[in-house]
C-alpha atoms as a printed R data frame, in Angstrom:
    type eleno elety resid chain resno       x       y       z
1   ATOM     1    CA   MET     A     1 100.606  -4.942 -41.011
2   ATOM     2    CA   ALA     A     2  99.266  -1.692 -42.415
3   ATOM     3    CA   ASP     A     3  97.307   0.823 -40.358
4   ATOM     4    CA   HIS     A     4  94.065   0.170 -42.179
5   ATOM     5    CA   GLU     A     5  94.490  -3.530 -41.502
6   ATOM     6    CA   ARG     A     6  94.847  -2.848 -37.785
7   ATOM     7    CA   THR     A     7  91.635  -0.808 -37.807
8   ATOM     8    CA   LEU     A     8  89.873  -3.844 -39.215
9   ATOM     9    CA   GLY     A     9  91.170  -6.028 -36.395
10  ATOM    10    CA   GLY     A    10  93.839  -7.704 -38.495
11  ATOM    11    CA   TYR     A    11  91.612  -8.367 -41.489
12  ATOM    12    CA   SER     A    12  93.001  -7.261 -44.866
13  ATOM    13    CA   PRO     A    13  90.592  -6.723 -47.773
14  ATOM    14    CA   GLU     A    14  93.205  -8.229 -50.125
15  ATOM    15    CA   ALA     A    15  93.666 -11.362 -48.071
16  ATOM    16    CA   GLY     A    16  92.662 -14.568 -49.795
17  ATOM    17    CA   ARG     A    17  92.886 -13.282 -53.343
18  ATOM    18    CA   ASN     A    18  94.142 -15.959 -55.774
19  ATOM    19    CA   ALA     A    19  95.628 -14.708 -59.063
20  ATOM    20    CA   HIS     A    20  97.709 -17.836 -59.911
21  ATOM    21    CA   GLU     A    21  95.029 -20.323 -60.974
22  ATOM    22    CA   ALA     A    22  92.732 -19.835 -63.939
23  ATOM    23    CA   ASP     A    23  88.978 -19.782 -63.267
24  ATOM    24    CA   ALA     A    24  89.694 -19.853 -59.521
25  ATOM    25    CA   PRO     A    25  87.634 -17.693 -57.152
26  ATOM    26    CA   THR     A    26  88.978 -14.238 -56.952
27  ATOM    27    CA   LEU     A    27  88.198 -13.985 -53.217
28  ATOM    28    CA   ILE     A    28  88.058 -16.870 -50.849
29  ATOM    29    CA   PRO     A    29  85.125 -16.127 -48.494
30  ATOM    30    CA   LEU     A    30  85.822 -15.976 -44.806
31  ATOM    31    CA   PRO     A    31  83.629 -17.726 -42.228
32  ATOM    32    CA   SER     A    32  80.477 -15.680 -41.477
33  ATOM    33    CA   LEU     A    33  81.073 -15.688 -37.733
34  ATOM    34    CA   LEU     A    34  84.558 -14.319 -38.126
35  ATOM    35    CA   ARG     A    35  83.325 -11.705 -40.643
36  ATOM    36    CA   SER     A    36  80.557 -10.679 -38.213
37  ATOM    37    CA   LEU     A    37  82.984 -10.343 -35.326
38  ATOM    38    CA   LEU     A    38  85.364  -8.213 -37.408
39  ATOM    39    CA   THR     A    39  82.799  -5.991 -39.136
40  ATOM    40    CA   ASP     A    40  79.702  -5.810 -36.854
41  ATOM    41    CA   HIS     A    41  80.681  -4.107 -33.623
42  ATOM    42    CA   LEU     A    42  77.085  -4.204 -32.166
43  ATOM    43    CA   ASP     A    43  75.269  -7.442 -31.485
44  ATOM    44    CA   PRO     A    44  72.108  -7.759 -33.687
45  ATOM    45    CA   GLY     A    45  70.019  -8.444 -30.589
46  ATOM    46    CA   TYR     A    46  71.077  -5.135 -29.052
47  ATOM    47    CA   ALA     A    47  70.321  -3.338 -32.292
48  ATOM    48    CA   ALA     A    48  66.806  -4.822 -32.459
49  ATOM    49    CA   ALA     A    49  66.186  -3.925 -28.813
50  ATOM    50    CA   ALA     A    50  67.309  -0.367 -29.457
51  ATOM    51    CA   LYS     A    51  64.838  -0.123 -32.345
52  ATOM    52    CA   ARG     A    52  62.036  -1.364 -30.102
53  ATOM    53    CA   VAL     A    53  62.893   1.102 -27.301
54  ATOM    54    CA   ARG     A    54  62.521   4.138 -29.542
55  ATOM    55    CA   PRO     A    55  58.823   3.510 -30.410
56  ATOM    56    CA   ARG     A    56  58.078   2.733 -26.776
57  ATOM    57    CA   ARG     A    57  59.587   6.023 -25.720
58  ATOM    58    CA   LEU     A    58  57.460   7.731 -28.349
59  ATOM    59    CA   ASP     A    59  54.333   5.987 -27.048
60  ATOM    60    CA   TRP     A    60  55.152   7.062 -23.494
61  ATOM    61    CA   ALA     A    61  55.558  10.619 -24.688
62  ATOM    62    CA   TRP     A    62  52.133  10.562 -26.329
63  ATOM    63    CA   GLN     A    63  50.558   9.065 -23.199
64  ATOM    64    CA   VAL     A    64  52.085  11.704 -20.981
65  ATOM    65    CA   THR     A    65  50.878  14.412 -23.360
66  ATOM    66    CA   ALA     A    66  47.354  12.952 -23.390
67  ATOM    67    CA   GLY     A    67  47.357  12.758 -19.595
68  ATOM    68    CA   LEU     A    68  48.349  16.395 -19.332
69  ATOM    69    CA   VAL     A    69  45.592  17.409 -21.752
70  ATOM    70    CA   ILE     A    70  42.961  15.445 -19.785
71  ATOM    71    CA   ALA     A    71  44.165  16.948 -16.511
72  ATOM    72    CA   ALA     A    72  43.906  20.426 -18.005
73  ATOM    73    CA   VAL     A    73  40.344  19.747 -19.248
74  ATOM    74    CA   LEU     A    74  39.266  18.391 -15.850
75  ATOM    75    CA   SER     A    75  40.821  21.341 -14.054
76  ATOM    76    CA   THR     A    76  38.948  23.732 -16.322
77  ATOM    77    CA   ALA     A    77  35.687  21.854 -15.696
78  ATOM    78    CA   VAL     A    78  36.190  22.006 -11.927
79  ATOM    79    CA   VAL     A    79  36.866  25.734 -12.064
80  ATOM    80    CA   GLU     A    80  33.740  26.305 -14.203
81  ATOM    81    CA   ALA     A    81  31.601  24.140 -11.892
82  ATOM    82    CA   ARG     A    82  32.771  26.094  -8.851
83  ATOM    83    CA   SER     A    83  32.055  29.370 -10.583
84  ATOM    84    CA   VAL     A    84  28.440  28.423 -11.431
85  ATOM    85    CA   ALA     A    85  27.733  26.614  -8.132
86  ATOM    86    CA   PRO     A    86  26.381  29.726  -6.329
87  ATOM    87    CA   ALA     A    87  23.966  30.458  -9.174
88  ATOM    88    CA   THR     A    88  22.840  26.824  -9.205
89  ATOM    89    CA   ARG     A    89  22.185  26.851  -5.468
90  ATOM    90    CA   GLU     A    90  20.238  30.090  -5.806
91  ATOM    91    CA   THR     A    91  18.114  28.588  -8.591
92  ATOM    92    CA   GLN     A    92  17.433  25.496  -6.483
93  ATOM    93    CA   GLN     A    93  16.384  27.691  -3.562
94  ATOM    94    CA   VAL     A    94  13.998  29.656  -5.777
95  ATOM    95    CA   LEU     A    95  12.468  26.437  -7.115
96  ATOM    96    CA   ALA     A    96  12.136  24.990  -3.606
97  ATOM    97    CA   ASP     A    97  10.431  28.170  -2.395
98  ATOM    98    CA   GLY     A    98   8.048  28.000  -5.347
99  ATOM    99    CA   VAL     A    99   7.173  24.376  -4.573
100 ATOM   100    CA   ARG     A   100   6.531  25.170  -0.905
101 ATOM   101    CA   ALA     A   101   4.360  28.138  -1.851
102 ATOM   102    CA   ALA     A   102   2.357  25.996  -4.283
103 ATOM   103    CA   GLU     A   103   1.886  23.297  -1.639
104 ATOM   104    CA   SER     A   104   0.706  25.880   0.862
105 ATOM   105    CA   ALA     A   105  -1.766  27.352  -1.621
106 ATOM   106    CA   THR     A   106  -3.042  23.877  -2.503
107 ATOM   107    CA   GLY     A   107  -3.521  23.022   1.168
108 ATOM   108    CA   ALA     A   108  -5.457  26.229   1.748
109 ATOM   109    CA   ALA     A   109  -7.654  25.545  -1.295
110 ATOM   110    CA   VAL     A   110  -8.363  21.979  -0.116
111 ATOM   111    CA   THR     A   111  -9.320  23.260   3.347
112 ATOM   112    CA   ARG     A   112 -11.676  25.844   1.845
113 ATOM   113    CA   ARG     A   113 -13.205  23.234  -0.467
114 ATOM   114    CA   ASP     A   114 -13.846  20.852   2.446
115 ATOM   115    CA   GLY     A   115 -15.431  23.664   4.476
116 ATOM   116    CA   LEU     A   116 -17.748  24.642   1.627
117 ATOM   117    CA   ALA     A   117 -18.656  21.006   1.038
118 ATOM   118    CA   SER     A   118 -19.601  20.653   4.693
119 ATOM   119    CA   GLU     A   119 -21.802  23.755   4.472
120 ATOM   120    CA   VAL     A   120 -23.522  22.415   1.357
121 ATOM   121    CA   GLU     A   121 -24.099  19.058   3.032
122 ATOM   122    CA   ALA     A   122 -25.588  20.666   6.136
123 ATOM   123    CA   GLU     A   123 -27.879  22.886   4.055
124 ATOM   124    CA   ARG     A   124 -29.013  19.953   1.919
125 ATOM   125    CA   ARG     A   125 -29.893  17.831   4.921
126 ATOM   126    CA   SER     A   126 -31.769  20.646   6.631
127 ATOM   127    CA   ARG     A   127 -33.935  21.120   3.547
128 ATOM   128    CA   LEU     A   128 -34.569  17.431   2.743
129 ATOM   129    CA   GLU     A   129 -35.133  15.920   6.163
130 ATOM   130    CA   GLY     A   130 -38.545  17.578   6.552
131 ATOM   131    CA   ASP     A   131 -40.581  14.927   4.698
132 ATOM   132    CA   ALA     A   132 -40.469  11.253   3.751
133 ATOM   133    CA   ALA     A   133 -39.519  11.895   0.130
134 ATOM   134    CA   GLY     A   134 -36.593  14.047   1.193
135 ATOM   135    CA   ARG     A   135 -35.378  11.442   3.676
136 ATOM   136    CA   ALA     A   136 -35.540   8.727   0.983
137 ATOM   137    CA   LEU     A   137 -33.573  10.965  -1.355
138 ATOM   138    CA   LEU     A   138 -30.962  11.567   1.341
139 ATOM   139    CA   ALA     A   139 -30.646   7.832   1.915
140 ATOM   140    CA   ASN     A   140 -30.013   7.281  -1.796
141 ATOM   141    CA   LEU     A   141 -27.479  10.115  -1.860
142 ATOM   142    CA   ASP     A   142 -25.686   8.723   1.189
143 ATOM   143    CA   GLY     A   143 -25.414   5.308  -0.463
144 ATOM   144    CA   ALA     A   144 -24.084   6.817  -3.676
145 ATOM   145    CA   GLU     A   145 -21.561   8.968  -1.832
146 ATOM   146    CA   PHE     A   146 -20.367   6.004   0.221
147 ATOM   147    CA   THR     A   147 -19.933   3.940  -2.945
148 ATOM   148    CA   ALA     A   148 -17.985   6.818  -4.518
149 ATOM   149    CA   ALA     A   149 -15.779   7.094  -1.378
150 ATOM   150    CA   ALA     A   150 -16.900  10.701  -1.011
151 ATOM   151    CA   THR     A   151 -17.598  10.509   2.734
152 ATOM   152    CA   PRO     A   152 -15.222   9.779   5.621
153 ATOM   153    CA   VAL     A   153 -15.707   6.433   7.358
154 ATOM   154    CA   HIS     A   154 -14.688   5.131  10.763
155 ATOM   155    CA   GLY     A   155 -15.169   1.800  12.492
156 ATOM   156    CA   PRO     A   156 -13.424  -1.518  13.203
157 ATOM   157    CA   GLY     A   157 -11.067  -3.004  10.655
158 ATOM   158    CA   LEU     A   158  -7.528  -4.119   9.802
159 ATOM   159    CA   THR     A   159  -4.250  -2.218   9.534
160 ATOM   160    CA   VAL     A   160  -1.658  -3.695   7.169
161 ATOM   161    CA   THR     A   161   1.805  -2.117   7.404
162 ATOM   162    CA   ALA     A   162   4.725  -2.814   5.068
163 ATOM   163    CA   THR     A   163   8.093  -1.265   5.968
164 ATOM   164    CA   GLU     A   164  11.076  -1.067   3.632
165 ATOM   165    CA   PRO     A   165  14.198  -2.849   4.923
166 ATOM   166    CA   GLY     A   166  17.161  -0.827   6.148
167 ATOM   167    CA   ALA     A   167  20.650  -1.186   4.704
168 ATOM   168    CA   ALA     A   168  21.295  -4.271   2.610
169 ATOM   169    CA   ARG     A   169  22.362  -7.256   4.679
170 ATOM   170    CA   ASP     A   170  25.364  -7.814   2.454
171 ATOM   171    CA   LEU     A   171  26.749  -6.604  -0.841
172 ATOM   172    CA   SER     A   172  25.140  -9.497  -2.714
173 ATOM   173    CA   ASP     A   173  21.651  -8.709  -1.398
174 ATOM   174    CA   VAL     A   174  19.304  -8.863  -4.368
175 ATOM   175    CA   SER     A   175  16.778  -6.499  -2.861
176 ATOM   176    CA   THR     A   176  18.387  -3.645  -4.777
177 ATOM   177    CA   GLN     A   177  17.578  -5.430  -8.051
178 ATOM   178    CA   ARG     A   178  13.807  -4.823  -7.830
179 ATOM   179    CA   VAL     A   179  14.365  -1.170  -8.723
180 ATOM   180    CA   ALA     A   180  17.585  -0.344 -10.591
181 ATOM   181    CA   GLY     A   181  19.783   2.017  -8.594
182 ATOM   182    CA   SER     A   182  17.415   2.036  -5.608
183 ATOM   183    CA   THR     A   183  16.998   0.132  -2.341
184 ATOM   184    CA   GLN     A   184  13.202   0.209  -2.697
185 ATOM   185    CA   VAL     A   185  11.634  -3.227  -2.377
186 ATOM   186    CA   VAL     A   186   7.869  -2.663  -2.024
187 ATOM   187    CA   LEU     A   187   6.431  -1.634  -5.395
188 ATOM   188    CA   ASP     A   188   3.104  -0.284  -6.604
189 ATOM   189    CA   ARG     A   189   1.954  -3.697  -7.794
190 ATOM   190    CA   ASP     A   190   2.513  -5.099  -4.297
191 ATOM   191    CA   LEU     A   191   0.216  -2.488  -2.759
192 ATOM   192    CA   GLN     A   192  -2.323  -3.010  -5.551
193 ATOM   193    CA   LEU     A   193  -2.449  -6.717  -4.740
194 ATOM   194    CA   VAL     A   194  -2.881  -5.998  -1.018
195 ATOM   195    CA   VAL     A   195  -5.773  -3.570  -1.683
196 ATOM   196    CA   ASN     A   196  -7.527  -6.013  -4.024
197 ATOM   197    CA   SER     A   197  -7.105  -8.808  -1.475
198 ATOM   198    CA   LEU     A   198  -8.664  -6.620   1.237
199 ATOM   199    CA   TRP     A   199 -11.647  -5.844  -1.009
200 ATOM   200    CA   VAL     A   200 -12.139  -9.569  -1.541
201 ATOM   201    CA   SER     A   201 -11.793 -10.133   2.221
202 ATOM   202    CA   GLY     A   202 -14.826  -7.933   2.876
203 ATOM   203    CA   ALA     A   203 -13.435  -4.414   3.326
204 ATOM   204    CA   GLU     A   204 -15.986  -1.633   2.987
205 ATOM   205    CA   ALA     A   205 -13.560   1.304   2.776
206 ATOM   206    CA   ILE     A   206  -9.768   1.390   2.238
207 ATOM   207    CA   ALA     A   207  -7.083   4.076   2.478
208 ATOM   208    CA   VAL     A   208  -3.401   3.744   1.533
209 ATOM   209    CA   GLY     A   209  -1.008   6.199   3.137
210 ATOM   210    CA   GLY     A   210  -3.945   8.354   4.242
211 ATOM   211    CA   VAL     A   211  -5.407   8.507   0.706
212 ATOM   212    CA   ARG     A   212  -8.876   7.040   0.220
213 ATOM   213    CA   ILE     A   213  -9.221   4.381  -2.463
214 ATOM   214    CA   GLY     A   214 -12.224   4.973  -4.688
215 ATOM   215    CA   PRO     A   215 -13.264   5.219  -8.342
216 ATOM   216    CA   ASN     A   216 -10.541   6.570 -10.641
217 ATOM   217    CA   VAL     A   217  -7.916   6.349  -7.861
218 ATOM   218    CA   THR     A   218  -4.707   4.673  -9.024
219 ATOM   219    CA   ILE     A   219  -1.659   3.251  -7.277
220 ATOM   220    CA   ARG     A   220   1.334   3.583  -9.537
221 ATOM   221    CA   HIS     A   221   5.109   3.902  -9.585
222 ATOM   222    CA   ALA     A   222   6.674   7.142 -10.803
223 ATOM   223    CA   GLY     A   223  10.092   8.728 -10.375
224 ATOM   224    CA   GLY     A   224  11.392   6.164  -7.913
225 ATOM   225    CA   GLY     A   225   8.373   6.508  -5.590
226 ATOM   226    CA   ILE     A   226   4.792   5.316  -5.199
227 ATOM   227    CA   LEU     A   227   1.868   7.632  -5.960
228 ATOM   228    CA   VAL     A   228  -1.655   7.045  -4.665
229 ATOM   229    CA   ASP     A   229  -4.078   9.295  -6.536
230 ATOM   230    CA   ASN     A   230  -1.002  11.299  -7.607
231 ATOM   231    CA   GLN     A   231   0.014  11.855  -3.976
232 ATOM   232    CA   PRO     A   232   3.387  10.410  -2.902
233 ATOM   233    CA   VAL     A   233   3.427   7.822  -0.110
234 ATOM   234    CA   THR     A   234   6.564   6.577   1.609
235 ATOM   235    CA   SER     A   235   7.606   3.749   3.863
236 ATOM   236    CA   PRO     A   236   6.091   2.546   6.107
237 ATOM   237    CA   TYR     A   237   3.137   1.920   3.777
238 ATOM   238    CA   VAL     A   238  -0.009   1.806   5.950
239 ATOM   239    CA   VAL     A   239  -3.192   0.303   4.477
240 ATOM   240    CA   LEU     A   240  -6.381   0.822   6.514
241 ATOM   241    CA   ALA     A   241  -9.412  -1.341   5.749
242 ATOM   242    CA   ILE     A   242 -12.782  -0.740   7.460
243 ATOM   243    CA   GLY     A   243 -14.878  -3.879   7.946
244 ATOM   244    CA   PRO     A   244 -15.429  -6.860  10.253
245 ATOM   245    CA   PRO     A   245 -11.892  -7.498  11.551
246 ATOM   246    CA   GLN     A   246 -12.075 -11.208  12.348
247 ATOM   247    CA   ALA     A   247 -13.877 -12.211   9.175
248 ATOM   248    CA   MET     A   248 -11.540 -10.056   7.072
249 ATOM   249    CA   GLN     A   249  -8.413 -11.437   8.697
250 ATOM   250    CA   ASP     A   250  -9.525 -15.052   8.216
251 ATOM   251    CA   VAL     A   251  -9.742 -14.473   4.465
252 ATOM   252    CA   PHE     A   252  -6.792 -12.086   4.161
253 ATOM   253    CA   ASP     A   253  -4.411 -14.538   5.895
254 ATOM   254    CA   HIS     A   254  -4.729 -16.841   2.861
255 ATOM   255    CA   SER     A   255  -4.902 -14.132   0.206
256 ATOM   256    CA   PRO     A   256  -2.357 -13.458  -2.576
257 ATOM   257    CA   GLY     A   257  -1.729  -9.998  -1.111
258 ATOM   258    CA   LEU     A   258  -0.460 -11.242   2.238
259 ATOM   259    CA   GLN     A   259   1.442 -14.088   0.579
260 ATOM   260    CA   ARG     A   260   3.290 -11.521  -1.553
261 ATOM   261    CA   LEU     A   261   4.200  -9.497   1.530
262 ATOM   262    CA   ARG     A   262   5.393 -12.609   3.383
263 ATOM   263    CA   LEU     A   263   7.568 -13.491   0.392
264 ATOM   264    CA   LEU     A   264   9.111 -10.006   0.442
265 ATOM   265    CA   GLU     A   265   9.605 -10.388   4.182
266 ATOM   266    CA   ALA     A   266  11.459 -13.705   3.829
267 ATOM   267    CA   SER     A   267  13.470 -12.727   0.747
268 ATOM   268    CA   TYR     A   268  14.323  -9.065   1.328
269 ATOM   269    CA   GLY     A   269  13.644  -8.306   4.989
270 ATOM   270    CA   VAL     A   270  10.491  -6.208   4.475
271 ATOM   271    CA   GLY     A   271   8.649  -5.572   7.725
272 ATOM   272    CA   VAL     A   272   5.057  -6.878   7.594
273 ATOM   273    CA   GLU     A   273   2.434  -6.340  10.303
274 ATOM   274    CA   VAL     A   274  -1.295  -7.074  10.280
275 ATOM   275    CA   ALA     A   275  -3.315  -5.784  13.247
276 ATOM   276    CA   ALA     A   276  -7.006  -5.474  14.062
277 ATOM   277    CA   GLY     A   277  -8.433  -2.205  15.375
278 ATOM   278    CA   ASP     A   278 -11.711  -1.218  17.008
279 ATOM   279    CA   ASP     A   279 -12.008   2.338  15.676
280 ATOM   280    CA   LEU     A   280 -10.123   3.135  12.477
281 ATOM   281    CA   SER     A   281 -10.773   6.219  10.369
282 ATOM   282    CA   VAL     A   282 -10.350   6.744   6.646
283 ATOM   283    CA   PRO     A   283 -10.828  10.158   5.006
284 ATOM   284    CA   ALA     A   284 -13.176  11.030   2.203
285 ATOM   285    CA   GLY     A   285 -11.872  10.649  -1.294
286 ATOM   286    CA   PRO     A   286 -11.718  13.433  -3.876
287 ATOM   287    CA   VAL     A   287 -14.912  14.181  -5.777
288 ATOM   288    CA   ARG     A   288 -14.332  14.567  -9.494
289 ATOM   289    CA   ASP     A   289 -16.651  16.239 -11.946
290 ATOM   290    CA   LEU     A   290 -18.359  13.892 -14.380
291 ATOM   291    CA   ASN     A   291 -17.817  15.250 -17.881
292 ATOM   292    CA   PHE     A   292 -19.742  12.592 -19.799
293 ATOM   293    CA   ALA     A   293 -21.429   9.260 -19.155
294 ATOM   294    CA   ARG     A   294 -22.756   6.426 -21.278
295 ATOM   295    CA   PRO     A   295 -25.522   4.079 -20.086
296 ATOM   296    CA   MET     A   296 -24.600   0.410 -19.872
297 ATOM   297    CA   GLY     A   297 -26.867  -2.377 -20.956
298 ATOM   298    CA   PRO     A   298 -29.985  -2.242 -23.113
C-alpha cells in the first residue's frame, strides 16, 4: 500500500475503477458512511456547535463592552453629582432662608393689619354708639361682618378631628392608592363634605385647621397637601363648628360628611373623633377688597 493510501486510512482514489466493461461506471461509489469516516475527521455536530460558540463569544464580548461603558458613565455621573452637591446645598439653604424671611415678614404684616383693624373698630364704635341711628348702623355692620366671617367667634360647638393613619398595615393596603406615591388618605373633598354637613347641621361659624371658613375661602388639594384659603393644613385635621352642640350632633351623626369619615376609618384606619365643647373659638377670616359687584334680581 502506497504512502498516500495510508494517509487516507487505506482508501485508494483508484480503487473500484472498472476499465474492462463498456459503458460501465468508471468509479463504483463507496458507502456514504465509510466515505464520511475516511474523509471527515470532525463530526458534523461538533462543527455546528463550534460555529454556534463563535457568535455567542462575540455577543458576550459586546455585552461586556456595553457594561464597561455604562459603568464608566455612571461613575462620571456620581463624580459630577458629588462635585455640585455643595453648591446645591448652599442654594437650598439660601432658598430656605428666603422662605423663612418671607414668612416672618408676612406674620409681622398680618399682626400690624389686625392691630390697625382693632383700632378702626374701636374708633368706629366710639363715634356711632352716641345715638340711636348710630347704634342701628352698628348692629347692621355687626351682622354683615358676622356673615362675612370677618369677626372672631367663640361659644359651644363641635370638634371633628380626622387623623391620617400611620404606616400601612400590610404591603397590599390600598390606602396608598388614594394619592399616587403618597400615604395620604384624607383628601380635600372629604373635608369639603364635612364642612358642608356641619353647615347643614346648624353651625354658625366654622374653622378648618385654624382657618376661618367664609366667602371666597376654598379647600383644595395642591402639591400633595391640603390648602385652606391657600394656607397648608396637616394631619390631624381639626374642624371647629360653633353652634348648639346637641342639635348639631344629632344631625351630623347621620350626615354624608360623617359617613365618609367612618368609611375611611373602616377601610383605611383613619382616626375619627367627634366631641362637643362648651367654649370653642374660631378666628376672624380675611377681609378682601370688593373690586366690583352686580345687583341680583330685578
